[in-house]
JSON list of C-alpha atoms in Angstrom, two decimals:
[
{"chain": "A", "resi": 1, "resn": "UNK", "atom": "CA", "xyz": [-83.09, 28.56, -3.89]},
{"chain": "A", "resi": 2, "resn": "UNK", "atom": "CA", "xyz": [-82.83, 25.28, -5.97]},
{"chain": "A", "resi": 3, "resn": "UNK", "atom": "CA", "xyz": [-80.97, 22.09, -5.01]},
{"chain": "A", "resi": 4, "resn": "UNK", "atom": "CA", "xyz": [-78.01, 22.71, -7.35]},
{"chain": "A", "resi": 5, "resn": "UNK", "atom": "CA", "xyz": [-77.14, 26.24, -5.89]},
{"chain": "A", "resi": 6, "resn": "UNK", "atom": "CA", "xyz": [-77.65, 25.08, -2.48]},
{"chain": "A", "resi": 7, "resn": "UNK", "atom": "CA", "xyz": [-75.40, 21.85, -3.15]},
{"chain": "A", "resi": 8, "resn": "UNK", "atom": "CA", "xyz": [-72.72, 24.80, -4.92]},
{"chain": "A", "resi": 9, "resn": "UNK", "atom": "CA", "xyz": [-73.01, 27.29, -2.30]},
{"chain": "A", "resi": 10, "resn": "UNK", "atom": "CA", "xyz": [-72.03, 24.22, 0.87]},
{"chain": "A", "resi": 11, "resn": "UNK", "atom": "CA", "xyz": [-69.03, 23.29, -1.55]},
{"chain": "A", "resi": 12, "resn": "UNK", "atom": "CA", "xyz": [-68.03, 26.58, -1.59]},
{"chain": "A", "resi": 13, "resn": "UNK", "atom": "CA", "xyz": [-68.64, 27.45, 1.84]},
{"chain": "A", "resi": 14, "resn": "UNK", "atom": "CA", "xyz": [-67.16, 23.63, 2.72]},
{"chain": "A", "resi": 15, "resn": "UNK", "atom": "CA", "xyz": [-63.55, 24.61, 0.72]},
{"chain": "A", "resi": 16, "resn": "UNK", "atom": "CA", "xyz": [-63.22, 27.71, 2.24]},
{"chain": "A", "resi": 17, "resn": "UNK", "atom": "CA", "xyz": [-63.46, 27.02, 5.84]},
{"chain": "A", "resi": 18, "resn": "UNK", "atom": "CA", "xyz": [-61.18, 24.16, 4.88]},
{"chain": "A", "resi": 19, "resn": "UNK", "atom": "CA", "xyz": [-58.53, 26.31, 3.86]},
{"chain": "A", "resi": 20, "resn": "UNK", "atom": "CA", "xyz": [-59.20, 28.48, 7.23]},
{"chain": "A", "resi": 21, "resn": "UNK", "atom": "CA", "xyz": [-58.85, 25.71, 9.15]},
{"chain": "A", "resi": 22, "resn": "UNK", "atom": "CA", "xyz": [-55.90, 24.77, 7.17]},
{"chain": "A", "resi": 23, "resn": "UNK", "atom": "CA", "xyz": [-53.80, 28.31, 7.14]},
{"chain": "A", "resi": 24, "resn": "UNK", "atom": "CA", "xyz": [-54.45, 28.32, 10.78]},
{"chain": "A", "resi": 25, "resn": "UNK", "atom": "CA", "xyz": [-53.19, 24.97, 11.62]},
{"chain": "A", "resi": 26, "resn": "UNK", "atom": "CA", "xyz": [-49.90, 26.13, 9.94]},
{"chain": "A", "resi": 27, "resn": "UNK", "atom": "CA", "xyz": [-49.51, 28.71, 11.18]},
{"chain": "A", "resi": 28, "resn": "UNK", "atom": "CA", "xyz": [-49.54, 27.31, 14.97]},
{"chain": "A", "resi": 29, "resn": "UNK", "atom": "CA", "xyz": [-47.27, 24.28, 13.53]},
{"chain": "A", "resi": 30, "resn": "UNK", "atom": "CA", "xyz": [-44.37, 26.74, 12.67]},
{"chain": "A", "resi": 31, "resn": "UNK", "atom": "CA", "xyz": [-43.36, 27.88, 15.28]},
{"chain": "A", "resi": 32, "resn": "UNK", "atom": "CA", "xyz": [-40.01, 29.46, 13.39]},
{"chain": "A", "resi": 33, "resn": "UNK", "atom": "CA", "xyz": [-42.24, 31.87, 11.55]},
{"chain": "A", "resi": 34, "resn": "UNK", "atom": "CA", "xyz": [-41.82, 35.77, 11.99]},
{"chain": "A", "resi": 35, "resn": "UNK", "atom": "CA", "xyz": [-42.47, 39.15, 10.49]},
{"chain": "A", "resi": 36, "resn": "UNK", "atom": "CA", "xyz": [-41.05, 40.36, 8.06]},
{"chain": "A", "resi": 37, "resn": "UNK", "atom": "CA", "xyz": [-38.58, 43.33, 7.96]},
{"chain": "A", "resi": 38, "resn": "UNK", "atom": "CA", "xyz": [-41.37, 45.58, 6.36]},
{"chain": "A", "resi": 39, "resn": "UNK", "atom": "CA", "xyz": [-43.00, 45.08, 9.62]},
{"chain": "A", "resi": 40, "resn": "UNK", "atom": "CA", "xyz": [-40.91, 47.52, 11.66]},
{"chain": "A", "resi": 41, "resn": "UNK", "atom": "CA", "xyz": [-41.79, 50.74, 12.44]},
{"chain": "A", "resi": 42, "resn": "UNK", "atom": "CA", "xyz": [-40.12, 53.85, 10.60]},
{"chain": "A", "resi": 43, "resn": "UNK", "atom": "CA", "xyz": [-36.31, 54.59, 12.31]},
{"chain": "A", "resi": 44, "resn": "UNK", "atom": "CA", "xyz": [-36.62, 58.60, 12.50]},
{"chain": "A", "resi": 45, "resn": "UNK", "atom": "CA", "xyz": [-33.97, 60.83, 10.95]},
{"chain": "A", "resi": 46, "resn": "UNK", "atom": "CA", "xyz": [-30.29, 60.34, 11.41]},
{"chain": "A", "resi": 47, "resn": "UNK", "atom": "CA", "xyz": [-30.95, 57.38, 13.32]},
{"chain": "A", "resi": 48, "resn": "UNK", "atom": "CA", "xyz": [-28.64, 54.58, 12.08]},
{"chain": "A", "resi": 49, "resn": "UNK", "atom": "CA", "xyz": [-30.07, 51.22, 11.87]},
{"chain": "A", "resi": 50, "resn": "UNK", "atom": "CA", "xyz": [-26.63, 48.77, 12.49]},
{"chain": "A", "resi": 51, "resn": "UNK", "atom": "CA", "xyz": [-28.52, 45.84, 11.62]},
{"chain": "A", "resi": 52, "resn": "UNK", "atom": "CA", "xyz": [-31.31, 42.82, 11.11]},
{"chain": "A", "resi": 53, "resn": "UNK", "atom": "CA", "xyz": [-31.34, 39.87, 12.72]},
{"chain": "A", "resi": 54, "resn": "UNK", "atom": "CA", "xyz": [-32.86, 36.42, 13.48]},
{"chain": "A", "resi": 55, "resn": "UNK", "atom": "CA", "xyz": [-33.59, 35.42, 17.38]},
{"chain": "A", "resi": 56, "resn": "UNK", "atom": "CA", "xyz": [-35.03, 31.92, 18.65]},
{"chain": "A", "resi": 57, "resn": "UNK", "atom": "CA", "xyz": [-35.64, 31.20, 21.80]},
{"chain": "A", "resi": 58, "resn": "UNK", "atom": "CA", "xyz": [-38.03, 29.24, 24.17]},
{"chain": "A", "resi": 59, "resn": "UNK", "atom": "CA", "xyz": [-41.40, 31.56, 23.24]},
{"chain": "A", "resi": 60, "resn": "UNK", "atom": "CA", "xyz": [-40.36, 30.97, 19.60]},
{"chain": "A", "resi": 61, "resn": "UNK", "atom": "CA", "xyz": [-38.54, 33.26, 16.62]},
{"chain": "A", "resi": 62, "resn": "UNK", "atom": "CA", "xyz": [-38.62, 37.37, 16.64]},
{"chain": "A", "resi": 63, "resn": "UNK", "atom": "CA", "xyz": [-36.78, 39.48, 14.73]},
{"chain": "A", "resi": 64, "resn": "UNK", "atom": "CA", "xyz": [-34.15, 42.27, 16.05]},
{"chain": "A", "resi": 65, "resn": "UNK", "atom": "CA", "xyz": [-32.76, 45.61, 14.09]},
{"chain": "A", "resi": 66, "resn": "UNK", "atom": "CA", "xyz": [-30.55, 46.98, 16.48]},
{"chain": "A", "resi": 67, "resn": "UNK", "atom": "CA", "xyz": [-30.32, 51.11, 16.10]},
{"chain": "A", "resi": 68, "resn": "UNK", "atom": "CA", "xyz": [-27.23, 53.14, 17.37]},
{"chain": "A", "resi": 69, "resn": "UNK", "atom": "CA", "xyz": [-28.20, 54.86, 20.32]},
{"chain": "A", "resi": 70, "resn": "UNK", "atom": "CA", "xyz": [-25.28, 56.36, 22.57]},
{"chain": "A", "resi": 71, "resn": "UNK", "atom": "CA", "xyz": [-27.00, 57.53, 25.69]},
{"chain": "A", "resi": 72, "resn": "UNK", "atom": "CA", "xyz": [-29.94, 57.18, 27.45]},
{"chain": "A", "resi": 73, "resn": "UNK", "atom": "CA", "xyz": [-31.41, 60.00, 26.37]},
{"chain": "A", "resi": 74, "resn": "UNK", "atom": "CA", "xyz": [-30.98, 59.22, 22.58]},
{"chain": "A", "resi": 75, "resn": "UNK", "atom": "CA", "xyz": [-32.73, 56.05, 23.20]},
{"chain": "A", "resi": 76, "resn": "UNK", "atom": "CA", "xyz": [-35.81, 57.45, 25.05]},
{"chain": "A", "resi": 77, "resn": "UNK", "atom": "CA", "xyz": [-36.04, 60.30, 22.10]},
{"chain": "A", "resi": 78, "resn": "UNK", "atom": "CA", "xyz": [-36.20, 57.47, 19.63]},
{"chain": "A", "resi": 79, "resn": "UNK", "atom": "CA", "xyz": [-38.84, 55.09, 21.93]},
{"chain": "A", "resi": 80, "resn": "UNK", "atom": "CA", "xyz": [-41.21, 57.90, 21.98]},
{"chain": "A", "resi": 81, "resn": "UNK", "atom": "CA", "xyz": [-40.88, 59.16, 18.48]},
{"chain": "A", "resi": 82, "resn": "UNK", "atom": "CA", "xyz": [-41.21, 55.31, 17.08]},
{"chain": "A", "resi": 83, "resn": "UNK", "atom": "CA", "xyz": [-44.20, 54.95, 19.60]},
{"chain": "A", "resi": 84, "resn": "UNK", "atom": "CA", "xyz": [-42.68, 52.07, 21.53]},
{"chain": "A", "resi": 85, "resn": "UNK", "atom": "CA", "xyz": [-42.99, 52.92, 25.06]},
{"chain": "A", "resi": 86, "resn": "UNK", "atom": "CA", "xyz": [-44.62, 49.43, 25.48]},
{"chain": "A", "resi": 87, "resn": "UNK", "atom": "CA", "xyz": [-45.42, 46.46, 23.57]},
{"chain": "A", "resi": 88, "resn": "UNK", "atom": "CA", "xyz": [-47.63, 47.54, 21.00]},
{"chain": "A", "resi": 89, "resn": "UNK", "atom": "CA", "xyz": [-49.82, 44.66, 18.87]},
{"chain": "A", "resi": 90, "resn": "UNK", "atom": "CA", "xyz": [-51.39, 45.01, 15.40]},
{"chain": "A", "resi": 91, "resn": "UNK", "atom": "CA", "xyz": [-55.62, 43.68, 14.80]},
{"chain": "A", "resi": 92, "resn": "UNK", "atom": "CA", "xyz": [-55.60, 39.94, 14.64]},
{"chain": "A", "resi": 93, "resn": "UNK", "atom": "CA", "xyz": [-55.36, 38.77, 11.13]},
{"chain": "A", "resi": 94, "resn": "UNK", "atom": "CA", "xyz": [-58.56, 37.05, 10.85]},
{"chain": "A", "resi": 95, "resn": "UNK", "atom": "CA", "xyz": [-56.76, 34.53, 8.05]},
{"chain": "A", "resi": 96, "resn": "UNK", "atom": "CA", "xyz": [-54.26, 33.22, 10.18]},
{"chain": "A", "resi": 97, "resn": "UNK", "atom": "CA", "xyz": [-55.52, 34.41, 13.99]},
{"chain": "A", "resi": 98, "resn": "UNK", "atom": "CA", "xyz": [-51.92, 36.26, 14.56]},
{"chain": "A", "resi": 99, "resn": "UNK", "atom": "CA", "xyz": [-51.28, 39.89, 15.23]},
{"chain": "A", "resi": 100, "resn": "UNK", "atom": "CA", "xyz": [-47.55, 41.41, 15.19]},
{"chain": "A", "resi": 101, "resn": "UNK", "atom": "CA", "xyz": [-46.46, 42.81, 18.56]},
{"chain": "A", "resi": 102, "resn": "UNK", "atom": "CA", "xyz": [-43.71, 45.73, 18.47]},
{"chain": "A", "resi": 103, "resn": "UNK", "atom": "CA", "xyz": [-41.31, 46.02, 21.79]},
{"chain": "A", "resi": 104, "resn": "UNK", "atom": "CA", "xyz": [-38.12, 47.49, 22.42]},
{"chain": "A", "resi": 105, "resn": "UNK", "atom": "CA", "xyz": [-35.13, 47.22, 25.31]},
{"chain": "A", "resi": 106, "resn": "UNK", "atom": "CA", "xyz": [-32.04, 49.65, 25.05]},
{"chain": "A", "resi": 107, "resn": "UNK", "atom": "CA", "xyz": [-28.68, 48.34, 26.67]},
{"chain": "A", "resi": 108, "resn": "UNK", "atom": "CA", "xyz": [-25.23, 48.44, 25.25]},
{"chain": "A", "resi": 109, "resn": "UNK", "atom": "CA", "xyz": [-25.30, 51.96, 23.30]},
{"chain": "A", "resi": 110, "resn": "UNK", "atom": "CA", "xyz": [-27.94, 50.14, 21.00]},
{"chain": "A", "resi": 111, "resn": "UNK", "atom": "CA", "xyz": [-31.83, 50.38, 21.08]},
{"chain": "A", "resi": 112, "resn": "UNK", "atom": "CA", "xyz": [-33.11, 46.72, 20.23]},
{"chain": "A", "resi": 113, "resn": "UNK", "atom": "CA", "xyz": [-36.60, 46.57, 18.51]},
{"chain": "A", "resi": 114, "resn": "UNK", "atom": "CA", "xyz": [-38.29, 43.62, 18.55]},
{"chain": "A", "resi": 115, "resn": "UNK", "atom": "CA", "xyz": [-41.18, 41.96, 16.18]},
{"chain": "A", "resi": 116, "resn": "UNK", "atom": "CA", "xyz": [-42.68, 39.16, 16.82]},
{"chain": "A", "resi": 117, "resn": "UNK", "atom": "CA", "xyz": [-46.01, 36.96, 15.88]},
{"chain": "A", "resi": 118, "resn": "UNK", "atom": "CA", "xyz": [-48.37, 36.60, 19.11]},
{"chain": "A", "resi": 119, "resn": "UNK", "atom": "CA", "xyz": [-51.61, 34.09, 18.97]}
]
């Protein structure tokens, strides 16, 4: 390999990890970042989604679509068919070093599921 493409090839391999280095420094700066709403998982059926929201707290921003859910048993039908019996987390996205972890609580007549970034 000459001295040109070997010069070319460290520029190349210089800007890139630069940029790496860059998108994950970013990303651990903003701390107010979340997924977005294509994120969730699909609500089955007749199951009525009441709403998106925006949450911030201590451990940082998630986002919250609240689903009507009248009893118990509604709720647990929906957990199982939306596969969210626990926390599940997506592969690490190797550009930014963040996966998106999936959670759920129901209280209140509503089931609450829950997105969030996790490093």
């Amino acid at each position: 390999m000459g001295k040109r493409r070997r010069k070319l090839l460290f520029i190349a391999v210089s800007l890139m990890a630069f940029v790496w280095v860059t998108s994950v420094g970013l990303t651990f700066i903003n701390e107010g970042k979340i997924p977005s709403d294509t994120a969730f998982p699909d609500v089955p059926g007749p199951a009525v989604v009441k709403g998106i929201s925006m949450q911030c707290g201590s451990g940082g921003c998630w986002r919250e679509m609240a689903i009507e859910a009248d009893s118990t048993v509604v709720a647990n039908e929906l957990i199982n068919e939306m596969d969210l019996s626990q926390e599940r987390c997506s592969a690490r996205n190797l550009l930014t070093l963040t996966r998106i972890c999936t959670s759920s609580s129901h209280a209140g007549g509503q089931l609450r599921v829950y997105l969030r970034y996790a490093y």
